[in-house]
Structure formats: C-alpha cells, structure tokens
CSV table of C-alpha atoms in Angstrom, one decimal:
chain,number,residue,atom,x,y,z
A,1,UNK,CA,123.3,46.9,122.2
A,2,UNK,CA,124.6,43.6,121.6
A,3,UNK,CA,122.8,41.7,118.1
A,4,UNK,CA,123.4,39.5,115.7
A,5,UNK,CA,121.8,40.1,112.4
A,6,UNK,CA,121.1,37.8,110.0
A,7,UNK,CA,120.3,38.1,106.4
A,8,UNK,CA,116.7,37.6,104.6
A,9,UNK,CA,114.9,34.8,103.9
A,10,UNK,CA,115.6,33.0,100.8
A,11,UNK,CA,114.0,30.8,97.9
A,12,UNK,CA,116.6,28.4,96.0
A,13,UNK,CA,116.1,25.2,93.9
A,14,UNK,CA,117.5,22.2,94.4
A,15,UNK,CA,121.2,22.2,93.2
A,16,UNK,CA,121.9,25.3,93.5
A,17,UNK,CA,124.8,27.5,96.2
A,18,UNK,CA,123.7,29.7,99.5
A,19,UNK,CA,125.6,31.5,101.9
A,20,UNK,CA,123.6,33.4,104.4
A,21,UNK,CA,125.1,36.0,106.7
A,22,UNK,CA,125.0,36.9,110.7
A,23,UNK,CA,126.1,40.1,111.4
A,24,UNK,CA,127.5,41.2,114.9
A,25,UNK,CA,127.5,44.5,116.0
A,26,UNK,CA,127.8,46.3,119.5
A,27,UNK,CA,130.8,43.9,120.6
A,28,UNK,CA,134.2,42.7,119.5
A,29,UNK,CA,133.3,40.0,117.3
A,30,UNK,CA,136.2,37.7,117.0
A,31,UNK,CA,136.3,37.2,120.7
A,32,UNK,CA,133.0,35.5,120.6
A,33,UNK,CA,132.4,32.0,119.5
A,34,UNK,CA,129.4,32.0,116.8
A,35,UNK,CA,127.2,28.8,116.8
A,36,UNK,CA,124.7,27.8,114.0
A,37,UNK,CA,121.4,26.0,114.9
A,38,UNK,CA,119.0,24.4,112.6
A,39,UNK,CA,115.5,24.0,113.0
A,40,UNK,CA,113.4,22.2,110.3
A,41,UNK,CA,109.7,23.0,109.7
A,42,UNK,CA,107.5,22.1,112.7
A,43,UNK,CA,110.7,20.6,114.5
A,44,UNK,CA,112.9,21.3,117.2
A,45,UNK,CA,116.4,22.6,117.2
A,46,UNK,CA,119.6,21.3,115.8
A,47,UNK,CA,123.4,22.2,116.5
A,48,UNK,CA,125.6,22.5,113.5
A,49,UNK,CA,128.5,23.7,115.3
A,50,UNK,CA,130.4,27.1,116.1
A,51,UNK,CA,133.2,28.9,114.4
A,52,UNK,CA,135.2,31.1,116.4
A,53,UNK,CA,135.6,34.4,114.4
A,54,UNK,CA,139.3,35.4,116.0
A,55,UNK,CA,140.9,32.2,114.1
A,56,UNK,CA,138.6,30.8,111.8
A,57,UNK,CA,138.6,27.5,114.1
A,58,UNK,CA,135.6,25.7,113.0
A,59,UNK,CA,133.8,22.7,114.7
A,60,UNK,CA,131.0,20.7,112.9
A,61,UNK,CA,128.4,18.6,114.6
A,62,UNK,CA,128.8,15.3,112.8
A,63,UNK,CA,125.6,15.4,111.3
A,64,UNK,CA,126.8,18.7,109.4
A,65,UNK,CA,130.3,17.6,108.4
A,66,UNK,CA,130.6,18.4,105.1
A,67,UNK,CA,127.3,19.1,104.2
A,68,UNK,CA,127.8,23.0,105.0
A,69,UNK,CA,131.1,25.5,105.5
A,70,UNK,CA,130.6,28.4,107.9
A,71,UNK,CA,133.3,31.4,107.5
A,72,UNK,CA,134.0,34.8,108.4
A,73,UNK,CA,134.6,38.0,107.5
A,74,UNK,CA,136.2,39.8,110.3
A,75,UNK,CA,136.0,43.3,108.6
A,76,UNK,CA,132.8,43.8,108.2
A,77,UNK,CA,131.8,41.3,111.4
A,78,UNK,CA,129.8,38.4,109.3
A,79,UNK,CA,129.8,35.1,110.3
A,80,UNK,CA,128.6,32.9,106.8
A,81,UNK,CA,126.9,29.4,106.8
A,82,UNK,CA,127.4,28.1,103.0
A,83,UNK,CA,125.8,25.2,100.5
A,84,UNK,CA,127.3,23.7,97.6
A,85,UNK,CA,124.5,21.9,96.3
A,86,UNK,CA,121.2,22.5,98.7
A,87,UNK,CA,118.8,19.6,98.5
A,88,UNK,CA,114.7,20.2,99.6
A,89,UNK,CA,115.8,18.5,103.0
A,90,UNK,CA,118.0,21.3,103.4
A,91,UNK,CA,114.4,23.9,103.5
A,92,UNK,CA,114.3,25.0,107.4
A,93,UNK,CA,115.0,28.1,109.5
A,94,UNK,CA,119.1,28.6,110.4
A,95,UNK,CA,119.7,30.7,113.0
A,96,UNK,CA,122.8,32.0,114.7
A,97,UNK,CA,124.1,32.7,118.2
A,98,UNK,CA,127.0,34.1,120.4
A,99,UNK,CA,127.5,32.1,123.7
A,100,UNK,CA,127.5,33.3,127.0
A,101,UNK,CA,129.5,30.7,128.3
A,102,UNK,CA,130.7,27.7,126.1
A,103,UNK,CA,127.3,26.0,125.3
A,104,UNK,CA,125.1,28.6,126.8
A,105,UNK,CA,123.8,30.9,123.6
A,106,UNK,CA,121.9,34.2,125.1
A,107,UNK,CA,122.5,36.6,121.8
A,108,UNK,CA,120.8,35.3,119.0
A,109,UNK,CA,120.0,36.3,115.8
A,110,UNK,CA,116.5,37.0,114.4
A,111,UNK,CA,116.5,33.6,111.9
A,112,UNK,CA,117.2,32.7,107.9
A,113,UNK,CA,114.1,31.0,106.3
A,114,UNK,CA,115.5,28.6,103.9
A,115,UNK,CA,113.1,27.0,101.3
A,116,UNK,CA,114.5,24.6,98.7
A,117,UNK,CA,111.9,24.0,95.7
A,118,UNK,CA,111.8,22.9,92.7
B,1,UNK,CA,126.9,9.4,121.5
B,2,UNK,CA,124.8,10.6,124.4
B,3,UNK,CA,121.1,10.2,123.8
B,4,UNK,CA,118.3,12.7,125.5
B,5,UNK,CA,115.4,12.7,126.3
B,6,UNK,CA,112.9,15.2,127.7
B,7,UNK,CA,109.9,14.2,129.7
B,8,UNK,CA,106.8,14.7,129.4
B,9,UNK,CA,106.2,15.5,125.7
B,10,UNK,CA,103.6,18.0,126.2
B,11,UNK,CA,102.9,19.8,129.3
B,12,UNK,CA,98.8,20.6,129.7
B,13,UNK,CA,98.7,22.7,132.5
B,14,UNK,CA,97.0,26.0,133.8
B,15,UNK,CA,98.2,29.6,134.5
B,16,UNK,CA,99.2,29.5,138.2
B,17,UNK,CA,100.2,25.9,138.0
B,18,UNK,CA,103.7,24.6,138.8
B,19,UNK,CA,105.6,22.7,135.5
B,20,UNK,CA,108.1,20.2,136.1
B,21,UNK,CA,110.5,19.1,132.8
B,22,UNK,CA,112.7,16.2,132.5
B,23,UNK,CA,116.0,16.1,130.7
B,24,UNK,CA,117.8,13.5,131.1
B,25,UNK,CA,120.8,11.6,129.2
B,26,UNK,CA,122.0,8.4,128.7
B,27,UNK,CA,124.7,9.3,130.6
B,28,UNK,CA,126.7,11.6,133.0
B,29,UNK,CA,127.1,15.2,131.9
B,30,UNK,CA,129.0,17.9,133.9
B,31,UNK,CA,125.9,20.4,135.7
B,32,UNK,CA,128.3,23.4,133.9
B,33,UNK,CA,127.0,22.4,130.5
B,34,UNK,CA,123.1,21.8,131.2
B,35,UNK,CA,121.6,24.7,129.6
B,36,UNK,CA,117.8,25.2,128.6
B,37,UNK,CA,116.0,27.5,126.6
B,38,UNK,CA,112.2,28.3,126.1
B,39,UNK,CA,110.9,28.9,122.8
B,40,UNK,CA,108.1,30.7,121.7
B,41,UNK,CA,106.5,30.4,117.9
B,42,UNK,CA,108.0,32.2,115.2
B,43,UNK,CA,110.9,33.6,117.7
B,44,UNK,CA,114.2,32.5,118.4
B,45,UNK,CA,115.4,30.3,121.3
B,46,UNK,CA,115.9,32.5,124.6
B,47,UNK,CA,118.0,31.6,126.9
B,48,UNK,CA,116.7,30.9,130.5
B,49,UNK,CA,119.6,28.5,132.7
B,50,UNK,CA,123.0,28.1,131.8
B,51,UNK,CA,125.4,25.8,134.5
B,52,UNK,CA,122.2,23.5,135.2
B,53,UNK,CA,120.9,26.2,137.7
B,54,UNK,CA,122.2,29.8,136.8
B,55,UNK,CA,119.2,32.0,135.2
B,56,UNK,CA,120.3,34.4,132.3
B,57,UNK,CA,120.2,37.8,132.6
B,58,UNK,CA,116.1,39.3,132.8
B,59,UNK,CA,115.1,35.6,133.6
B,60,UNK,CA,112.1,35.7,136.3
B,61,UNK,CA,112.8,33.6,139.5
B,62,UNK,CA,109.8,31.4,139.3
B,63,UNK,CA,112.2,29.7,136.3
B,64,UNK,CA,114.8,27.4,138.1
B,65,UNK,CA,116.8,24.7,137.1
B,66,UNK,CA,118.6,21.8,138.8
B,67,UNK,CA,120.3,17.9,138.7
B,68,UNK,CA,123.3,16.4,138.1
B,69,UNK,CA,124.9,13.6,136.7
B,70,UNK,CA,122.2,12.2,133.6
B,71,UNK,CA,118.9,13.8,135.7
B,72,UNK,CA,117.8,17.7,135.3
B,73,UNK,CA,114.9,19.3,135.7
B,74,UNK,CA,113.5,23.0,134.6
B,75,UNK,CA,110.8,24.3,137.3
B,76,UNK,CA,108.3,27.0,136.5
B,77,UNK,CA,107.1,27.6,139.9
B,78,UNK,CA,103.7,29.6,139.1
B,79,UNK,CA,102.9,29.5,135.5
B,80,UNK,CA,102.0,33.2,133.6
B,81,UNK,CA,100.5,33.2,130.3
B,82,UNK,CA,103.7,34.2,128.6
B,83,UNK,CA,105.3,31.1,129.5
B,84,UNK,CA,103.9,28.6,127.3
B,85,UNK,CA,106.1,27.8,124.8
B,86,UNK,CA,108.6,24.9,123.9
B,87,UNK,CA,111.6,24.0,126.4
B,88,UNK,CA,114.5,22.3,125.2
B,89,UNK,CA,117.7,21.1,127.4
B,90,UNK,CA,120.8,21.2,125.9
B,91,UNK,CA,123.3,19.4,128.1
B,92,UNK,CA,126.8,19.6,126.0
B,93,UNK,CA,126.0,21.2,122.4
B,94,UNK,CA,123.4,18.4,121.3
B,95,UNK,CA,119.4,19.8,122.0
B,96,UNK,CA,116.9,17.6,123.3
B,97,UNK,CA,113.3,17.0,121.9
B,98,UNK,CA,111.7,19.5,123.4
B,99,UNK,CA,109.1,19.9,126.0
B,100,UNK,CA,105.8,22.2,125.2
B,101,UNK,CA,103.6,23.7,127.8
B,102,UNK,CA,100.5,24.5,126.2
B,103,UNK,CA,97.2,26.0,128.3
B,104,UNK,CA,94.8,23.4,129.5
C-alpha cells in the first residue's frame, strides 16, 4: 500500500527549531514529487511547494521562501519540512502529499499539528 | 499572480440535491491543471478531479468536473450524506477559498 507518514504532533515556543518528517513507504520514493500544504486553524489550505526526492530540486511558493527548508533523506524515505525560528503564526496543521500528476496530490499523509506558544 | 475565487461560499443544500461550485480565476488556466479536492473535518484533503474533469481513483460518478479557460465547475449530481464537506479548486498549485456544503 502506498502512504505517507508523517511524524506527531508537536508543542514549540516561539523561537525555537522544528523539522517534522513524512515518511513514504510502498513506492520508490525519489521518483515522486513530494508537496507540502499548510492549513492554519479554522482555515483553508496553503501550498508551500514540492521537493522532488530523486535530486533534492526544491520549489517554494513565494509566500514560503525562506521562511521554511524541506529536505530529504533518501535512505530511510523521509521528506523534512524545517524552522529556524518558528513564530505563533507559524501554529497550524502541515501536511504532505505525493502527486498523481504534476498538481494533482491523491496520497497524502495523515497531518503534523503544529502549535507555537509561549 | 492569478487570483481565485470559489463561488458560493457555503452551499446549504439537502441530501438528494444537486451542488454546483464555482472556481474561477482571474485568468486563463490550462483544464490539465484544474484539480479539486473535498475535505472533510479533521481529515486530509482527498482527491476527487484531476485534468478539470478526470475523477481519481474510487471517486463516485455523481462527482464531475468541467470548464476551461478562467470558468470551472465541480457537480455533485445527487447529494449523500458523506458528501458534505469543504471543496477547494486548485487550478495550478495555488488553492482556492474553499466551498462548504453543509445540510440544510
């Protein structure tokens, strides 16, 4: 079965680092694209922008340039969406996803709660 | 920078009903990108048309999808229970607002 796994939910203060981890499994992972979506409390959904395991290429929406780094780990399958420095704005559910075609996601991930609090 | 919008912004409608949703953009987008997705709370988005009009795999045929050029529209033909939830159109990589179709 094709999945993507992503890692738990997570409590951080302002300031501080994250990287949070989508795990494929049941396919060969670094032919597949891997998109990142945000979706803020109570809001709808936001693309950050894909990284394509087989190369590291890496494309960020504009509103996520430099804000966030996704990586990979082609060894043990994991895709990584990363903070420096997260901010409260940054509290919100992350999910990943593999793309049937280019834009059209149909494997996702289960979803990352982020909450930023001092 | 291509703006959407989704139309209307809630959908009050019965079970049986049909359910007509807007997406359009400010301006002309290739059909093979229009994709939309339903979402239902506390899941993750599932994907329901890819290519303006192709269902994903499992998709029920009373979902269909067409347009072209800045004017799409997701059908529901004969509402089930199941089916309200949030719709969003994604023409390119950018999301629109999002319709919901909640129960009259």
């Amino acid at each position: 079965e094709v999945q993507l796994v992503q890692s738990g939910a997570e409590l951080k203060k302002p300031g501080e680092s994250l990287k949070i981890s989508c795990k494929g499994s049941g396919y060969n992972f670094t032919n597949y694209w891997i998109g990142w979506v945000r979706q803020m409390p109570g809001k709808g959904l936001e693309w950050m922008g894909i990284i394509y395991p087989g190369d590291s290429d890496t494309r960020y929406s504009p509103s996520f340039q430099g804000q966030v780094t996704f990586s990979v780990d082609r060894s043990i399958s994991t895709a990584y969406l990363q903070w420096r420095s997260l901010k409260a704005s940054d509290t919100a559910m992350f999910y990943c996803a593999r793309p049937l075609t280019i834009n059209a996601f149909d494997i996702w991930g289960q979803g990352t709660l982020v909450t930023v609090s001092s | 920078e291509i703006v959407l919008t989704q139309s209307p912004g809630t959908l009050s409608l019965s079970p049986g009903d049909r359910a007509t949703l807007s997406c359009r953009a400010s301006q002309n987008i290739s059909s093979s990108f229009v994709v939309w997705y339903q979402q239902k709370p506390g899941q993750a988005p599932r994907l329901l048309i890819y290519g303006a009009s192709n269902r994903a795999t499992g998709i029920p045929d009373r979902f269909s999808g067409s347009g072209s050029g800045t004017d799409f529209t997701l059908t529901i033909s004969r509402l089930e229970p199941e089916d309200f939830a949030v719709y969003y159109c994604q023409p390119g990589f950018t999301f629109g607002p999002g319709t919901k179709v909640d129960i009259k």
